[in-house]
PDB file of C-alpha atoms and ligand atoms in Angstrom:
ATOM      1  CA  UNK A   7      15.326 -50.151  -1.307  1.00 40.00           C
ATOM      2  CA  UNK A   8      12.549 -49.977   1.334  1.00 46.00           C
ATOM      3  CA  UNK A   9      11.171 -46.736   2.721  1.00 47.00           C
ATOM      4  CA  UNK A  10      12.780 -47.508   6.062  1.00 46.00           C
ATOM      5  CA  UNK A  11      16.212 -47.929   4.466  1.00 45.00           C
ATOM      6  CA  UNK A  12      15.834 -44.586   2.591  1.00 43.00           C
ATOM      7  CA  UNK A  13      14.751 -42.978   5.867  1.00 44.00           C
ATOM      8  CA  UNK A  14      17.723 -44.431   7.728  1.00 45.00           C
ATOM      9  CA  UNK A  15      20.182 -43.326   5.061  1.00 46.00           C
ATOM     10  CA  UNK A  16      18.752 -39.814   5.132  1.00 48.00           C
ATOM     11  CA  UNK A  17      18.807 -39.788   8.915  1.00 43.00           C
ATOM     12  CA  UNK A  18      22.447 -41.012   8.921  1.00 49.00           C
ATOM     13  CA  UNK A  19      23.348 -38.210   6.493  1.00 45.00           C
ATOM     14  CA  UNK A  20      21.705 -35.553   8.656  1.00 43.00           C
ATOM     15  CA  UNK A  21      23.525 -36.869  11.779  1.00 45.00           C
ATOM     16  CA  UNK A  22      26.855 -36.795   9.903  1.00 46.00           C
ATOM     17  CA  UNK A  23      26.285 -33.206   8.698  1.00 40.00           C
ATOM     18  CA  UNK A  24      25.221 -32.072  12.157  1.00 45.00           C
ATOM     19  CA  UNK A  25      28.214 -33.740  13.739  1.00 45.00           C
ATOM     20  CA  UNK A  26      30.553 -32.103  11.197  1.00 41.00           C
ATOM     21  CA  UNK A  27      28.931 -28.641  11.784  1.00 40.00           C
ATOM     22  CA  UNK A  28      29.309 -29.074  15.488  1.00 41.00           C
ATOM     23  CA  UNK A  29      32.927 -30.197  15.076  1.00 43.00           C
ATOM     24  CA  UNK A  30      33.807 -27.160  12.963  1.00 41.00           C
ATOM     25  CA  UNK A  31      32.089 -24.876  15.389  1.00 39.00           C
ATOM     26  CA  UNK A  32      33.807 -26.107  18.461  1.00 41.00           C
ATOM     27  CA  UNK A  33      37.165 -24.429  19.261  1.00 44.00           C
ATOM     28  CA  UNK A  34      39.048 -27.714  19.024  1.00 40.00           C
ATOM     29  CA  UNK A  35      37.461 -28.400  15.641  1.00 38.00           C
ATOM     30  CA  UNK A  36      39.521 -25.703  14.005  1.00 38.00           C
ATOM     31  CA  UNK A  37      42.729 -27.697  13.922  1.00 40.00           C
ATOM     32  CA  UNK A  38      42.776 -27.625  10.158  1.00 41.00           C
ATOM     33  CA  UNK A  39      42.898 -23.837  10.117  1.00 39.00           C
ATOM     34  CA  UNK A  40      46.353 -22.984  11.493  1.00 45.00           C
ATOM     35  CA  UNK A  41      45.600 -19.337  12.030  1.00 45.00           C
ATOM     36  CA  UNK A  42      44.971 -17.208  15.069  1.00 49.00           C
ATOM     37  CA  UNK A  43      41.694 -15.241  15.275  1.00 52.00           C
ATOM     38  CA  UNK A  44      43.662 -12.204  14.019  1.00 58.00           C
ATOM     39  CA  UNK A  45      44.490 -14.069  10.836  1.00 59.00           C
ATOM     40  CA  UNK A  46      48.253 -14.305  11.518  1.00 57.00           C
ATOM     41  CA  UNK A  47      49.741 -17.786  10.994  1.00 67.00           C
ATOM     42  CA  UNK A  48      50.897 -19.758  14.034  1.00 87.00           C
ATOM     43  CA  UNK A  49      54.561 -19.117  13.538  1.00 95.00           C
ATOM     44  CA  UNK A  50      56.861 -18.346  16.442  1.00 95.00           C
ATOM     45  CA  UNK A  51      56.614 -18.869  20.155  1.00 94.00           C
ATOM     46  CA  UNK A  52      58.676 -19.238  23.313  1.00 95.00           C
ATOM     47  CA  UNK A  53      62.180 -20.679  23.123  1.00 97.00           C
ATOM     48  CA  UNK A  54      65.397 -20.753  25.218  1.00 98.00           C
ATOM     49  CA  UNK A  55      68.691 -21.146  23.462  1.00 98.00           C
ATOM     50  CA  UNK A  56      72.415 -20.402  23.823  1.00 98.00           C
ATOM     51  CA  UNK A  57      73.892 -17.537  21.845  1.00 98.00           C
ATOM     52  CA  UNK A  58      77.339 -17.886  20.222  1.00 98.00           C
ATOM     53  CA  UNK A  59      78.877 -15.878  23.092  1.00 98.00           C
ATOM     54  CA  UNK A  60      77.598 -18.460  25.574  1.00 98.00           C
ATOM     55  CA  UNK A  61      74.786 -16.360  26.978  1.00 98.00           C
ATOM     56  CA  UNK A  62      71.308 -17.840  27.434  1.00 98.00           C
ATOM     57  CA  UNK A  63      68.706 -16.086  25.328  1.00 98.00           C
ATOM     58  CA  UNK A  64      64.939 -16.506  24.951  1.00 98.00           C
ATOM     59  CA  UNK A  65      62.426 -15.126  22.495  1.00 96.00           C
ATOM     60  CA  UNK A  66      61.896 -12.276  25.018  1.00 97.00           C
ATOM     61  CA  UNK A  67      65.545 -11.226  24.619  1.00 97.00           C
ATOM     62  CA  UNK A  68      64.769  -9.905  21.143  1.00 97.00           C
ATOM     63  CA  UNK A  69      61.534  -7.976  21.974  1.00 97.00           C
ATOM     64  CA  UNK A  70      61.822  -4.417  20.649  1.00 97.00           C
ATOM     65  CA  UNK A  71      63.801  -5.504  17.598  1.00 97.00           C
ATOM     66  CA  UNK A  72      62.686  -7.075  14.380  1.00 98.00           C
ATOM     67  CA  UNK A  73      64.245 -10.501  13.987  1.00 98.00           C
ATOM     68  CA  UNK A  74      65.143 -12.269  10.812  1.00 98.00           C
ATOM     69  CA  UNK A  75      65.277 -15.949  11.688  1.00 98.00           C
ATOM     70  CA  UNK A  76      66.791 -18.820   9.727  1.00 98.00           C
ATOM     71  CA  UNK A  77      67.297 -22.421  10.789  1.00 98.00           C
ATOM     72  CA  UNK A  78      70.363 -24.126   9.304  1.00 98.00           C
ATOM     73  CA  UNK A  79      73.674 -25.606  10.265  1.00 97.00           C
ATOM     74  CA  UNK A  80      77.345 -24.667   9.823  1.00 97.00           C
ATOM     75  CA  UNK A  81      78.290 -27.817   7.839  1.00 94.00           C
ATOM     76  CA  UNK A  82      75.656 -27.117   5.257  1.00 93.00           C
ATOM     77  CA  UNK A  83      77.413 -27.109   1.905  1.00 88.00           C
ATOM     78  CA  UNK A  84      75.422 -24.554  -0.062  1.00 89.00           C
ATOM     79  CA  UNK A  85      71.795 -23.771   0.890  1.00 93.00           C
ATOM     80  CA  UNK A  86      72.513 -22.226   4.269  1.00 96.00           C
ATOM     81  CA  UNK A  87      75.449 -20.072   3.128  1.00 96.00           C
ATOM     82  CA  UNK A  88      73.385 -18.828   0.225  1.00 96.00           C
ATOM     83  CA  UNK A  89      70.425 -17.781   2.460  1.00 97.00           C
ATOM     84  CA  UNK A  90      72.791 -16.183   5.044  1.00 98.00           C
ATOM     85  CA  UNK A  91      74.320 -14.140   2.224  1.00 98.00           C
ATOM     86  CA  UNK A  92      70.872 -13.037   1.073  1.00 98.00           C
ATOM     87  CA  UNK A  93      69.998 -11.968   4.685  1.00 98.00           C
ATOM     88  CA  UNK A  94      73.322 -10.114   4.987  1.00 98.00           C
ATOM     89  CA  UNK A  95      72.762  -8.413   1.655  1.00 98.00           C
ATOM     90  CA  UNK A  96      69.276  -7.315   2.744  1.00 98.00           C
ATOM     91  CA  UNK A  97      70.652  -5.914   5.957  1.00 98.00           C
ATOM     92  CA  UNK A  98      73.310  -3.926   4.088  1.00 98.00           C
ATOM     93  CA  UNK A  99      70.578  -2.513   1.827  1.00 98.00           C
ATOM     94  CA  UNK A 100      68.639  -1.302   4.894  1.00 98.00           C
ATOM     95  CA  UNK A 101      71.514   1.070   5.893  1.00 97.00           C
ATOM     96  CA  UNK A 102      70.969   2.467   9.358  1.00 97.00           C
ATOM     97  CA  UNK A 103      67.614   0.682   9.734  1.00 98.00           C
ATOM     98  CA  UNK A 104      69.543  -2.574   9.919  1.00 98.00           C
ATOM     99  CA  UNK A 105      70.127  -1.648  13.552  1.00 98.00           C
ATOM    100  CA  UNK A 106      66.436  -2.371  14.156  1.00 98.00           C
ATOM    101  CA  UNK A 107      66.793  -5.929  12.854  1.00 98.00           C
ATOM    102  CA  UNK A 108      68.541  -8.807  14.634  1.00 98.00           C
ATOM    103  CA  UNK A 109      69.388 -11.634  12.225  1.00 98.00           C
ATOM    104  CA  UNK A 110      69.502 -15.069  13.868  1.00 98.00           C
ATOM    105  CA  UNK A 111      70.863 -18.352  12.716  1.00 98.00           C
ATOM    106  CA  UNK A 112      69.429 -21.214  14.830  1.00 98.00           C
ATOM    107  CA  UNK A 113      71.299 -24.453  14.274  1.00 98.00           C
ATOM    108  CA  UNK A 114      69.456 -27.717  13.562  1.00 98.00           C
ATOM    109  CA  UNK A 115      72.676 -29.613  14.257  1.00 97.00           C
ATOM    110  CA  UNK A 116      73.428 -28.883  17.931  1.00 97.00           C
ATOM    111  CA  UNK A 117      75.574 -32.029  18.163  1.00 95.00           C
ATOM    112  CA  UNK A 118      78.302 -30.331  16.027  1.00 95.00           C
ATOM    113  CA  UNK A 119      77.333 -26.673  16.274  1.00 98.00           C
ATOM    114  CA  UNK A 120      78.699 -25.633  19.630  1.00 98.00           C
ATOM    115  CA  UNK A 121      78.607 -21.923  20.641  1.00 98.00           C
ATOM    116  CA  UNK A 122      82.318 -21.587  19.619  1.00 98.00           C
ATOM    117  CA  UNK A 123      81.674 -23.128  16.218  1.00 98.00           C
ATOM    118  CA  UNK A 124      78.685 -20.834  15.727  1.00 98.00           C
ATOM    119  CA  UNK A 125      80.747 -17.816  16.662  1.00 98.00           C
ATOM    120  CA  UNK A 126      83.356 -18.586  14.063  1.00 98.00           C
ATOM    121  CA  UNK A 127      80.758 -19.341  11.436  1.00 98.00           C
ATOM    122  CA  UNK A 128      78.519 -16.278  11.775  1.00 98.00           C
ATOM    123  CA  UNK A 129      81.591 -13.998  11.544  1.00 97.00           C
ATOM    124  CA  UNK A 130      81.815 -15.088   7.876  1.00 96.00           C
ATOM    125  CA  UNK A 131      78.484 -13.331   7.075  1.00 97.00           C
ATOM    126  CA  UNK A 132      77.361 -10.212   8.935  1.00 97.00           C
ATOM    127  CA  UNK A 133      78.509  -8.450  12.090  1.00 97.00           C
ATOM    128  CA  UNK A 134      74.929  -8.402  13.346  1.00 97.00           C
ATOM    129  CA  UNK A 135      74.275 -12.118  12.728  1.00 98.00           C
ATOM    130  CA  UNK A 136      73.859 -14.000  15.975  1.00 98.00           C
ATOM    131  CA  UNK A 137      74.251 -17.838  16.045  1.00 98.00           C
ATOM    132  CA  UNK A 138      72.056 -19.814  18.444  1.00 98.00           C
ATOM    133  CA  UNK A 139      72.489 -23.346  19.593  1.00 98.00           C
ATOM    134  CA  UNK A 140      71.298 -25.390  22.580  1.00 98.00           C
ATOM    135  CA  UNK A 141      70.404 -28.851  23.781  1.00 98.00           C
ATOM    136  CA  UNK A 142      68.611 -31.122  21.254  1.00 98.00           C
ATOM    137  CA  UNK A 143      65.458 -30.486  23.240  1.00 98.00           C
ATOM    138  CA  UNK A 144      65.825 -26.694  23.096  1.00 98.00           C
ATOM    139  CA  UNK A 145      66.437 -26.867  19.372  1.00 98.00           C
ATOM    140  CA  UNK A 146      63.462 -29.101  18.832  1.00 98.00           C
ATOM    141  CA  UNK A 147      61.241 -26.661  20.805  1.00 97.00           C
ATOM    142  CA  UNK A 148      62.366 -23.701  18.729  1.00 98.00           C
ATOM    143  CA  UNK A 149      62.047 -25.523  15.403  1.00 98.00           C
ATOM    144  CA  UNK A 150      58.534 -26.667  16.303  1.00 96.00           C
ATOM    145  CA  UNK A 151      57.526 -23.140  17.130  1.00 97.00           C
ATOM    146  CA  UNK A 152      58.630 -22.113  13.618  1.00 97.00           C
ATOM    147  CA  UNK A 153      57.221 -25.155  11.915  1.00 96.00           C
ATOM    148  CA  UNK A 154      60.754 -26.060  10.778  1.00 97.00           C
ATOM    149  CA  UNK A 155      61.434 -29.627   9.624  1.00 97.00           C
ATOM    150  CA  UNK A 156      64.896 -31.079  10.141  1.00 97.00           C
ATOM    151  CA  UNK A 157      66.300 -34.561  10.165  1.00 97.00           C
ATOM    152  CA  UNK A 158      69.682 -36.206  10.451  1.00 95.00           C
ATOM    153  CA  UNK A 159      70.532 -38.300   7.402  1.00 94.00           C
ATOM    154  CA  UNK A 160      73.458 -40.538   6.755  1.00 91.00           C
ATOM    155  CA  UNK A 161      75.862 -39.177   4.189  1.00 85.00           C
ATOM    156  CA  UNK A 162      78.749 -41.487   3.273  1.00 81.00           C
ATOM    157  CA  UNK A 163      80.112 -38.743   0.930  1.00 78.00           C
ATOM    158  CA  UNK A 164      80.640 -36.432   3.917  1.00 71.00           C
ATOM    159  CA  UNK A 165      83.626 -37.026   6.143  1.00 73.00           C
ATOM    160  CA  UNK A 166      81.384 -36.156   9.092  1.00 74.00           C
ATOM    161  CA  UNK A 167      79.217 -39.242   8.172  1.00 84.00           C
ATOM    162  CA  UNK A 168      75.973 -37.378   8.284  1.00 92.00           C
ATOM    163  CA  UNK A 169      74.193 -34.300   7.091  1.00 92.00           C
ATOM    164  CA  UNK A 170      70.988 -32.526   8.002  1.00 95.00           C
ATOM    165  CA  UNK A 171      67.855 -32.273   5.874  1.00 95.00           C
ATOM    166  CA  UNK A 172      66.039 -29.109   6.792  1.00 96.00           C
ATOM    167  CA  UNK A 173      63.432 -26.672   5.519  1.00 94.00           C
ATOM    168  CA  UNK A 174      64.890 -23.427   4.266  1.00 96.00           C
ATOM    169  CA  UNK A 175      62.681 -20.429   5.083  1.00 96.00           C
ATOM    170  CA  UNK A 176      63.642 -16.987   6.471  1.00 98.00           C
ATOM    171  CA  UNK A 177      61.098 -15.534   8.936  1.00 98.00           C
ATOM    172  CA  UNK A 178      60.605 -11.847   9.635  1.00 98.00           C
ATOM    173  CA  UNK A 179      59.176 -11.349  13.149  1.00 98.00           C
ATOM    174  CA  UNK A 180      58.050  -8.050  14.639  1.00 98.00           C
ATOM    175  CA  UNK A 181      59.309  -6.192  17.714  1.00 98.00           C
ATOM    176  CA  UNK A 182      56.395  -7.814  19.622  1.00 96.00           C
ATOM    177  CA  UNK A 183      57.539 -11.295  18.575  1.00 96.00           C
ATOM    178  CA  UNK A 184      54.621 -11.734  16.149  1.00 95.00           C
ATOM    179  CA  UNK A 185      55.064 -13.230  12.678  1.00 96.00           C
ATOM    180  CA  UNK A 186      55.218 -10.702   9.833  1.00 97.00           C
ATOM    181  CA  UNK A 187      56.476 -12.458   6.702  1.00 97.00           C
ATOM    182  CA  UNK A 188      58.454 -15.364   5.423  1.00 97.00           C
ATOM    183  CA  UNK A 189      60.861 -15.621   2.503  1.00 97.00           C
ATOM    184  CA  UNK A 190      61.249 -18.807   0.527  1.00 95.00           C
ATOM    185  CA  UNK A 191      64.344 -19.991  -1.361  1.00 93.00           C
ATOM    186  CA  UNK A 192      65.094 -17.781  -4.344  1.00 93.00           C
ATOM    187  CA  UNK A 193      64.116 -14.526  -2.650  1.00 97.00           C
ATOM    188  CA  UNK A 194      66.801 -11.914  -3.435  1.00 98.00           C
ATOM    189  CA  UNK A 195      68.309  -9.409  -1.005  1.00 98.00           C
ATOM    190  CA  UNK A 196      66.454  -6.495  -2.653  1.00 98.00           C
ATOM    191  CA  UNK A 197      63.064  -8.100  -2.292  1.00 98.00           C
ATOM    192  CA  UNK A 198      63.832  -9.091   1.345  1.00 98.00           C
ATOM    193  CA  UNK A 199      65.116  -5.587   2.201  1.00 98.00           C
ATOM    194  CA  UNK A 200      62.014  -4.048   0.592  1.00 98.00           C
ATOM    195  CA  UNK A 201      59.639  -6.101   2.768  1.00 98.00           C
ATOM    196  CA  UNK A 202      61.601  -5.481   5.934  1.00 98.00           C
ATOM    197  CA  UNK A 203      61.743  -1.754   5.198  1.00 98.00           C
ATOM    198  CA  UNK A 204      57.957  -1.745   4.734  1.00 98.00           C
ATOM    199  CA  UNK A 205      57.531  -3.474   8.120  1.00 98.00           C
ATOM    200  CA  UNK A 206      59.841  -0.919   9.827  1.00 98.00           C
ATOM    201  CA  UNK A 207      57.979   1.962   8.247  1.00 98.00           C
ATOM    202  CA  UNK A 208      54.596   0.513   9.301  1.00 97.00           C
ATOM    203  CA  UNK A 209      55.783   0.033  12.867  1.00 91.00           C
TER     204      UNK A 209
HETATM  205 NI1   NI B 302      71.379 -25.976   4.976  1.00 90.51          NI
END
């Protein structure tokens, strides 16, 4: 290896490191760090949907209340009903403080989940549970804001011919609409209630 080659390799390395440093320093270079400056994850954002009573609602509608948000669908055989029962159980454990929390089920299957179907379905779980549907575009916007994955998959076993794959996470959002906590599958109602109560007390 000649001296010139060594020099060029060293120079190339310096340029690469400088470019990387510059990239990470620039505002747009922080794409790999999905957090706001305050350290809260980028979960949540504007949406417009249709409530199970037919009224149009937006994220602003729920300001002033904590929201407990779950994305699912009414034809879901087991995962969604289980999570909705956990949410309902947590609300019951909160007693009167449950009035400060609005649980929301946002469908990922707007094709089948009309407002009427949502109304019938949420009644099986908790009197405070509100079902939200919308156009496929409205649902897609809301799901993107919450980083929720969903996909239609063919299901010959089902008489509806398809089912929905979807991520199963419950989000707790604050009265200002900001993200507070998320609960993965397997979280029990006691633990969920405990975390919500802590957020209410801290508010
Ligand atoms: Ni489900």
